[in-house]
Coordinates of C-alpha atoms and ligand atoms in Angstrom, one line a residue:
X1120 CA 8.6 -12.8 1.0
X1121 CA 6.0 -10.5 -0.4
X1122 CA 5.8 -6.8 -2.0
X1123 CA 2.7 -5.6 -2.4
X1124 CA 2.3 -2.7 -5.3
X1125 CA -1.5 -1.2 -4.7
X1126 CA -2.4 1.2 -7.8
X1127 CA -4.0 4.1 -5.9
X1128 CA -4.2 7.3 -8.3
X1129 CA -5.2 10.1 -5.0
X1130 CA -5.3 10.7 -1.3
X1131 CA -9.0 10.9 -1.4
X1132 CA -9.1 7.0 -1.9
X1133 CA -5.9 5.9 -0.4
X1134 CA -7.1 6.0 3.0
X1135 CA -10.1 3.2 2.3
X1136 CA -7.5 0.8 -0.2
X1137 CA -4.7 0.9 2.2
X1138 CA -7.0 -0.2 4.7
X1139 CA -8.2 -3.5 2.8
X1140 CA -4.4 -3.9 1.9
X1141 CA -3.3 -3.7 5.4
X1142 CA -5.8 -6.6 6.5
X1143 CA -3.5 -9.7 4.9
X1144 CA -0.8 -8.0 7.1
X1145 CA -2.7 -8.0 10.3
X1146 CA -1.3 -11.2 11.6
X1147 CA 1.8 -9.4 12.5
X1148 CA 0.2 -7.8 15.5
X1149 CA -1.2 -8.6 18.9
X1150 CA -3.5 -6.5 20.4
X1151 CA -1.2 -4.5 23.0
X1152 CA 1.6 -4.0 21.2
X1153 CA 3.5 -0.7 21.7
X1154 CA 4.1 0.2 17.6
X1155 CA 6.0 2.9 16.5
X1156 CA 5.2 4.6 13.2
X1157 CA 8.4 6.4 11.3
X1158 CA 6.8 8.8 8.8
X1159 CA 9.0 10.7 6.6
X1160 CA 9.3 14.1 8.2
X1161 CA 12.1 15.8 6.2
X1162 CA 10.7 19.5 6.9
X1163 CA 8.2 21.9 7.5
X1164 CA 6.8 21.5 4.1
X1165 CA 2.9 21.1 3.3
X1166 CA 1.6 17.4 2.2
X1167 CA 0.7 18.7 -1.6
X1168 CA 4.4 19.4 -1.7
X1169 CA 5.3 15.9 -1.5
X1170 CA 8.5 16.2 0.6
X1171 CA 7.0 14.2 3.6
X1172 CA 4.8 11.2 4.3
X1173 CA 0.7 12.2 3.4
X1174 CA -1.5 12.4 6.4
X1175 CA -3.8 10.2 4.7
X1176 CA -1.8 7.4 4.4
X1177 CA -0.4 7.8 8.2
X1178 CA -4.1 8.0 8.9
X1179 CA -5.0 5.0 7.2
X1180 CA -2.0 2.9 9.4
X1181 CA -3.0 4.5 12.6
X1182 CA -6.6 3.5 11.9
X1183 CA -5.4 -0.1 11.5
X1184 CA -3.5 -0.4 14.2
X1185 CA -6.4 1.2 16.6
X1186 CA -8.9 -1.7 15.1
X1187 CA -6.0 -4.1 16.0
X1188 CA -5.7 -2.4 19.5
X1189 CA -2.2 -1.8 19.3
X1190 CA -1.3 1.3 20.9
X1191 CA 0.2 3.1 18.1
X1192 CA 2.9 6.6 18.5
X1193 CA 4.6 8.7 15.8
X1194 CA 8.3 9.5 15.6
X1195 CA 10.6 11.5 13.7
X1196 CA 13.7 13.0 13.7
X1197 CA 13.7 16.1 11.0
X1198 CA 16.5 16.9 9.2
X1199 CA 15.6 20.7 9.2
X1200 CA 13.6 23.1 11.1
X1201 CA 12.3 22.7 14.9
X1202 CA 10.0 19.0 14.9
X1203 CA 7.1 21.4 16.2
X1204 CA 6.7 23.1 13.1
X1205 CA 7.2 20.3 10.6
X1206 CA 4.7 18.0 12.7
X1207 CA 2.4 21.1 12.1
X1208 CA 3.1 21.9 8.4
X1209 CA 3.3 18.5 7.0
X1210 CA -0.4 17.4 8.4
X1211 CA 0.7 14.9 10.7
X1212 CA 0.2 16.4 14.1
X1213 CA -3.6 17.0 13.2
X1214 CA -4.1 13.6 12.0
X1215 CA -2.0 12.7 15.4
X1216 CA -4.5 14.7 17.6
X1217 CA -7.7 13.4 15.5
X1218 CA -6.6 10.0 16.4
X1219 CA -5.5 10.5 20.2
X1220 CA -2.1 9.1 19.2
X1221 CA 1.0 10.2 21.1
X1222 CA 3.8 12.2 18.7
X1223 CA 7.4 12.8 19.9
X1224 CA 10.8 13.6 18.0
X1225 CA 13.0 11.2 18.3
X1226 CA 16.3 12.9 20.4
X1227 CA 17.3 10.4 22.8
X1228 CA 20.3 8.4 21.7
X1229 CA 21.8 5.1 22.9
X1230 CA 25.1 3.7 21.3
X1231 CA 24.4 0.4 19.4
X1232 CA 26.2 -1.7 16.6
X1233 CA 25.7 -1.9 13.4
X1234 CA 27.4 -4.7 10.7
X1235 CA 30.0 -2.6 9.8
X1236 CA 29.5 0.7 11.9
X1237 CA 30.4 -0.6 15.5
X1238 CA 28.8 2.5 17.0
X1239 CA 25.5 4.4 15.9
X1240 CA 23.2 6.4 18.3
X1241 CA 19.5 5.4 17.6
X1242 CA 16.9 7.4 19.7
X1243 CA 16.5 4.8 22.5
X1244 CA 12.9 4.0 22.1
X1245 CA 13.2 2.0 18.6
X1246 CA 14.8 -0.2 21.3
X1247 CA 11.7 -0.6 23.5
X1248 CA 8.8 -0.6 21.2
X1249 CA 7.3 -3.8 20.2
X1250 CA 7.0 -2.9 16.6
X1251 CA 7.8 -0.6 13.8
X1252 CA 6.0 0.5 10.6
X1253 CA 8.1 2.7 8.3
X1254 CA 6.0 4.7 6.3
X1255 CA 8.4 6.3 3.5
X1256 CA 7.9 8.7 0.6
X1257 CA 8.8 7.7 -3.0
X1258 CA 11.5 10.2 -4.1
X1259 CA 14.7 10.8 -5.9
X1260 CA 17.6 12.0 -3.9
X1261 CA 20.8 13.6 -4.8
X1262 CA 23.0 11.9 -2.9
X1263 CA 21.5 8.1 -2.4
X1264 CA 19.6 8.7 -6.7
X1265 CA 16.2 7.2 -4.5
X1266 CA 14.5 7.5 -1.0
X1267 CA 12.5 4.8 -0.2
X1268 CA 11.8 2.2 2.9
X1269 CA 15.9 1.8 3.8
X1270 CA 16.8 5.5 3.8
X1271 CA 13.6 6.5 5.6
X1272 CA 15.2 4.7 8.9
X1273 CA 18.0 7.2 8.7
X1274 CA 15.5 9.5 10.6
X1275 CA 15.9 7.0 13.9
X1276 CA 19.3 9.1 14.1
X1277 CA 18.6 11.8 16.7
X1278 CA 19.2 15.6 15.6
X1279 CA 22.2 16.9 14.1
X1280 CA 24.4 13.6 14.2
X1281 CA 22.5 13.0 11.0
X1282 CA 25.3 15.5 9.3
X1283 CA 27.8 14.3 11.0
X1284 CA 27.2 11.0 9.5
X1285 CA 28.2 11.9 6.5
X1286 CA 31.2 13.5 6.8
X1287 CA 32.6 10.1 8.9
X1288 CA 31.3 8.0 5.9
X1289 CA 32.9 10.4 3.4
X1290 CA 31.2 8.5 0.0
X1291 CA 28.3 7.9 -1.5
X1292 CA 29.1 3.7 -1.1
X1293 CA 29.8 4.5 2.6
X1294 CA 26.9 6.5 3.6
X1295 CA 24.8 3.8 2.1
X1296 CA 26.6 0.3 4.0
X1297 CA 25.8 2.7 6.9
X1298 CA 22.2 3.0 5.8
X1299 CA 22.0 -0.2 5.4
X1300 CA 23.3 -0.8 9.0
X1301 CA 20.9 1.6 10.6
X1302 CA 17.8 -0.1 8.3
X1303 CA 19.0 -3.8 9.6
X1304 CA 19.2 -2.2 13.3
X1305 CA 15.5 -0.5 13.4
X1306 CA 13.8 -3.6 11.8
X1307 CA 10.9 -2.3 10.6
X1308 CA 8.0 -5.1 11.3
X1309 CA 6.1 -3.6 7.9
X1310 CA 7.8 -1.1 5.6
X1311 CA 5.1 0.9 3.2
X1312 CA 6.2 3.8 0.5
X1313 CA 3.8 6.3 -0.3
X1314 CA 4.2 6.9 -3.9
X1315 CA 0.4 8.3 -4.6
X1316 CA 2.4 11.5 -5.2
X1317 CA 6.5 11.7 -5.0
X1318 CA 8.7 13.5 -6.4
X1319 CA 11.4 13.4 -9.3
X1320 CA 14.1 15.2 -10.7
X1321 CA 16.6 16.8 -7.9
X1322 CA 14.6 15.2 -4.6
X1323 CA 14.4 14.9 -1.8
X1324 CA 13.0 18.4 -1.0
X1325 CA 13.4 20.5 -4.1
X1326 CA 13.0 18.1 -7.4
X1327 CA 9.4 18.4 -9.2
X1328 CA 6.3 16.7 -7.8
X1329 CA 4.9 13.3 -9.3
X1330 CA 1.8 11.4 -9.3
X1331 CA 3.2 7.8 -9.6
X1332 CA -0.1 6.0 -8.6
X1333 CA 1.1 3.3 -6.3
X1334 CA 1.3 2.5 -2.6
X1335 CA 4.1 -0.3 -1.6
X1336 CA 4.1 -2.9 1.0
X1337 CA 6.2 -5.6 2.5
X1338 CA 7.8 -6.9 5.4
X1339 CA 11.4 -6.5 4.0
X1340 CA 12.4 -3.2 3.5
X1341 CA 15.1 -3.8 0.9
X1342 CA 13.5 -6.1 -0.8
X1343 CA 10.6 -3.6 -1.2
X1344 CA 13.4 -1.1 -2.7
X1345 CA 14.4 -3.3 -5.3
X1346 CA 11.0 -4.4 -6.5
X1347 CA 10.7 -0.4 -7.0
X1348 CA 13.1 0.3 -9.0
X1349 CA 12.9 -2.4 -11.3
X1350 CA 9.2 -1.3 -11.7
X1351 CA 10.2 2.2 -12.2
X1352 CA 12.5 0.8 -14.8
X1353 CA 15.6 1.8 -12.7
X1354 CA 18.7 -0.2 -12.5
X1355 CA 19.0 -1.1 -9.1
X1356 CA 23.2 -1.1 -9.4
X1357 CA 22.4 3.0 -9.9
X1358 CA 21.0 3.2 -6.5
X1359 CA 23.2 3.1 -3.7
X1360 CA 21.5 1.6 -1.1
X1361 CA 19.7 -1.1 -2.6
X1362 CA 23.1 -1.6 -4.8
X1363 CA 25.0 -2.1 -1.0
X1364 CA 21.7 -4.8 -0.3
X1365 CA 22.5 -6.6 -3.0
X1366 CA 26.2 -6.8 -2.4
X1367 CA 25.3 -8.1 1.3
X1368 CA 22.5 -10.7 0.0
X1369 CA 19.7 -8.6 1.6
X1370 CA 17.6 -9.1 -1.5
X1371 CA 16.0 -12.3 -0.8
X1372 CA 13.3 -14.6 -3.2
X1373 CA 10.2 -12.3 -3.2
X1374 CA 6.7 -12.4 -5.3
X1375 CA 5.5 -9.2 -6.2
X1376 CA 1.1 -9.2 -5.6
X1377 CA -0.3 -5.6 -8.3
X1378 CA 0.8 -5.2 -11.9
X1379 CA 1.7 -1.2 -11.7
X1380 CA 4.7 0.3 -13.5
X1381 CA 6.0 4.0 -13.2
X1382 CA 9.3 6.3 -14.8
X1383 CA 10.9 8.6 -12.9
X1384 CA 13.3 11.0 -13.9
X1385 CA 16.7 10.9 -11.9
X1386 CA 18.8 13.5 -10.3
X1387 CA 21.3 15.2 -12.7
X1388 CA 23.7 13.9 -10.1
X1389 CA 23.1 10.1 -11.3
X1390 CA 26.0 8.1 -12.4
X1391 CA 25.4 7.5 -16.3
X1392 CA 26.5 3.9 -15.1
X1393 CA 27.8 2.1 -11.7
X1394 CA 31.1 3.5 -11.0
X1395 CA 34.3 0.3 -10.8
X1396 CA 35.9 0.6 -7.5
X1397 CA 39.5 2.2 -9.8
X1398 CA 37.4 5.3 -11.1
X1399 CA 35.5 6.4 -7.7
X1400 CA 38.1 8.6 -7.0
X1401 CA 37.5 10.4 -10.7
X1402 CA 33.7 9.9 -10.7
X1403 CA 33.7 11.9 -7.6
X1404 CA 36.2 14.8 -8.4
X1405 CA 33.2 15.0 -11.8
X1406 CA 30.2 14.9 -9.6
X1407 CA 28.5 17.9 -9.2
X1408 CA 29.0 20.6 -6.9
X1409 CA 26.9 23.0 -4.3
X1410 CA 26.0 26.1 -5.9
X1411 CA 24.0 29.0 -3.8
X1412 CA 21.8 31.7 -5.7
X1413 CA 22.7 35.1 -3.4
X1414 CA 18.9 35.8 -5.2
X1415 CA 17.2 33.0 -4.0
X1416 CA 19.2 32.5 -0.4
X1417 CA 17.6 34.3 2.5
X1418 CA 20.3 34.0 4.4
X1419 CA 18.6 31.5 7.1
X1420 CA 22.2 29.7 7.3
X1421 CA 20.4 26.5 7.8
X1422 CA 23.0 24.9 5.0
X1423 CA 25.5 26.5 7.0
X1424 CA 24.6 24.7 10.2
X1425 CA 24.1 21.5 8.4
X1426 CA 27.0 21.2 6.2
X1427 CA 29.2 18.4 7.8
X1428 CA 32.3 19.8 6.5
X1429 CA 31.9 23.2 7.9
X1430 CA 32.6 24.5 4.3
X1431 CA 30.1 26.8 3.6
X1432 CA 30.0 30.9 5.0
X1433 CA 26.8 32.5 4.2
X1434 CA 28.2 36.1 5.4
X1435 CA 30.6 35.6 2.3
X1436 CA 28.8 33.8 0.4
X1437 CA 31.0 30.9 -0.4
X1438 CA 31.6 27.4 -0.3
X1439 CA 34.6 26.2 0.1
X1440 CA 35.1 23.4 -2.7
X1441 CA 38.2 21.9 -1.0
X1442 CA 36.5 20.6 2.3
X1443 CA 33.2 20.0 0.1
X1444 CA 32.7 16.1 0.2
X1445 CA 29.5 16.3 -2.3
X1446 CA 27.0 15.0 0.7
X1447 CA 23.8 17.6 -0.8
X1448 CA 22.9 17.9 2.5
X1449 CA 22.7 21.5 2.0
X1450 CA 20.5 21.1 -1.4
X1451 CA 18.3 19.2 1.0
X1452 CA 17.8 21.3 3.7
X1453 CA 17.4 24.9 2.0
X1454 CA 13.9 25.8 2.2
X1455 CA 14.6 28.4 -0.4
X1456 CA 15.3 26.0 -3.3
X1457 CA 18.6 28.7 -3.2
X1458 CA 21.6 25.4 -3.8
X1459 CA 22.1 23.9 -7.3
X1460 CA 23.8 21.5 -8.4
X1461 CA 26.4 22.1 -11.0
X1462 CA 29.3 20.9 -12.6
X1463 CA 32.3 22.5 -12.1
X1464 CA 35.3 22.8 -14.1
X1465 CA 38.7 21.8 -11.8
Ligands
SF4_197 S1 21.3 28.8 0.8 FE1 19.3 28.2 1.6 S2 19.7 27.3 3.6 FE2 21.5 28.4 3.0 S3 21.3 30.4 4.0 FE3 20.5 30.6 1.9 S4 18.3 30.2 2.1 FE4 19.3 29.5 4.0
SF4_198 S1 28.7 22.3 1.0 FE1 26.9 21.0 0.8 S2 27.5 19.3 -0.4 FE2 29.4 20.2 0.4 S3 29.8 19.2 2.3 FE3 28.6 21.0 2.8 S4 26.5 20.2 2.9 FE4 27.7 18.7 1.8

C-alpha cells in the first residue's frame, strides 16, 4: 500500500504535477471505464475560499482520465444550497463544461448495508460505475476534528438524509463507525486530498484558510488519513474517523513516497485527549455548544432546516440546548459565519 505526499505550493502548478503523479496510478484503469469523480462540494462558496475541492486539481483528474479514455462524470451531493449554484460558485461546472464531462447531483438512493449500519441509502449510481476517484479537501471539522478522503464519501448520501444521519448516530464515535461504513461501501478506486490550500481552525466552512503545500494520493482511503495526520503532527486517536479505522484494522502496512510535513491548528472543539468510554457521557455534556449572532444571522433558516434535532427557531432566535446533540451541522451550513461555538455553563 502506498500514499503519495506531492509538495505543490499553488493551483497554478498543481494541474501539470498532479498529472505526472497520476501516471504511476494509471494501471488502475481501462480505457472504457465509466469513473465517477466525488469532489468536495460542501456549498456555494468560491475556490479561493477553500471550502470545496479546486477546479484545478478536478481539472487535472479529468484530464487524466480523458488521456486514459475513460469516460469520466462528476457527482455531489451538497450539504447546503441548491447543487446548481454550488456547481457554479465553486468552479467546477466550468471546468465540467471545458472538458465535455457530464455533472449531476447525486439524489437517487438505494438501500444498502453497511458493517454496522444494516441500511444506508447511497445515490444508486456509485453502484453502477466502474470506478471512483474521491477528490477531498484537507480541512478541520468541528464535529469529525479533520475532513479528509473517508468523510468526503459522506457526500454519496443523497440530500437531506445527510442530517438525519446524525441524529440516528447520536455521537461523535457513532457518526464516524457510520463514516467508515459509507467509505468501505463507495470504495473509492483512488482517493486524493487537495491540501494546496485548506483550511484550519473551526472547518469545514467557516475556520481560516491555509496553504499546506501538499497534494495526497493512495488507493486506501484510510490509510491516506492516517499518513496525514501523523504528518500534520496530529494524533490520529484525536480524530474520529481514522480513530474508528484503526479500531477495525483498516490501517494496513503502507510506505509513504514525498518528505512534506504541515501543522494545523484544530477546532476549539477538540478533545484535549481521547475520551475512555466511562467519561463520554461528561466529555459530551462539556463540549461546546451552538451559539447564533442575531448580528451576523440573516435569517436564511438554513441551520433551521438542517438541524437534525429540530432544535433551533430562527423567528425566536433560540436553540433549544436540551434536544441539541452537538452534531455542528448548523456551524457548517450557515453561510453567514452567524453559529459559534461556545462553552456553556450547565
Ligand atoms: S444562523 Fe446562519 S443559517 Fe441560520 S438563519 Fe442565521 S444566517 Fe441562516
Ligand atoms: S443546534 Fe446545531 S449542533 Fe445542535 S443538533 Fe441542531 S444542528 Fe446540531
Amino acid at each position: 500500500m502506498k500514499v503519495s505526499l506531492l509538495r505543490c505550493d499553488s493551483y497554478e502548478y498543481a494541474m501539470e504535477q498532479l498529472r505526472s503523479s497520476l501516471k504511476s496510478f494509471s494501471h488502475l484503469f481501462t480505457p472504457g471505464d465509466s469513473v465517477l469523480v466525488k469532489p468536495n462540494m460542501l456549498s456555494a462558496r468560491r475556490p479561493e475560499e477553500a471550502v470545496t475541492t479546486h477546479p484545478a486539481i478536478l481539472k487535472a483528474v479529468l484530464i487524466f482520465l480523458k488521456d486514459l479514455k475513460c469516460h469520466a462524470m462528476v457527482a455531489d451531493s451538497p450539504a447546503s444550497g441548491s447543487f446548481q449554484r454550488v456547481a457554479e460558485k465553486t468552479g467546477i461546472k466550468d471546468v465540467c463544461e471545458e472538458m465535455n464531462v457530464p455533472i449531476f447531483e447525486l439524489d437517487q438512493p438505494i438501500t444498502v448495508a453497511g458493517q454496522i449500519y444494516k441500511k444506508i441509502n447511497l445515490d444508486r449510481r456509485i453502484f453502477e460505475v466502474d470506478k471512483i476517484i474521491n477528490v477531498a479537501k484537507l480541512k478541520t471539522h468541528s464535529q469529525m476534528i479533520l475532513t479528509l478522503a473517508v468523510k468526503n464519501t459522506f457526500g454519496c448520501v443523497p440530500g437531506l438524509e445527510k442530517s438525519g444521519w446524525h441524529m440516528r448516530c447520536g455521537t461523535n464515535e457513532n457518526f464516524a463507525a457510520f463514516l467508515v461504513d459509507l467509505h468501505r461501501l463507495v470504495n473509492p478506486t483512488l482517493n486524493i486530498v487537495d491540501g494546496v490550500v485548506g483550511m484550519e481552525g473551526n472547518g469545514p466552512a467557516n475556520g481560516k484558510t491555509k496553504r499546506f503545500g501538499v497534494i495526497a494520493l493512495s488507493t486506501n482511503g484510510f490509510v491516506l488519513d492516517f499518513v496525514l495526520c501523523k504528518r500534520l503532527n496530529v494524533d490520529p486517536l484525536l480524530i474520529y474517523t481514522v480513530r474508528e479505522s484503526l479500531l477495525r484494522n483498516l490501517i494496513v502496512e503502507h510506505d509513504v513516497e514525498g518528505d512534506w510535513t504541515g501543522q494545523i491548528q484544530l477546532p476549539i472543539t477538540t478533545p484535549v485527549l481521547p475520551v475512555p468510554e466511562a467519561l463520554r457521557m461528561l466529555a459530551r455534556r462539556l463540549a461546546r455548544s451552538p451559539r447564533i449572532s442575531k448580528t451576523k444571522c440573516v435569517r436564511c433558516k438554513i441551520c433551521e432546516e438542517r438541524c437534525p434535532a429540530k432544535a433551533i427557531n430562527i423567528d425566536q432566535m433560540k436553540i433549544n440546548y436540551e434536544k441539541c446533540i452537538k452534531c455542528y451541522v448548523c456551524h457548517e451550513v450557515c453561510p453567514q459565519g452567524a453559529i459559534s461555538l461556545v462553552r456553556r455553563i450547565f
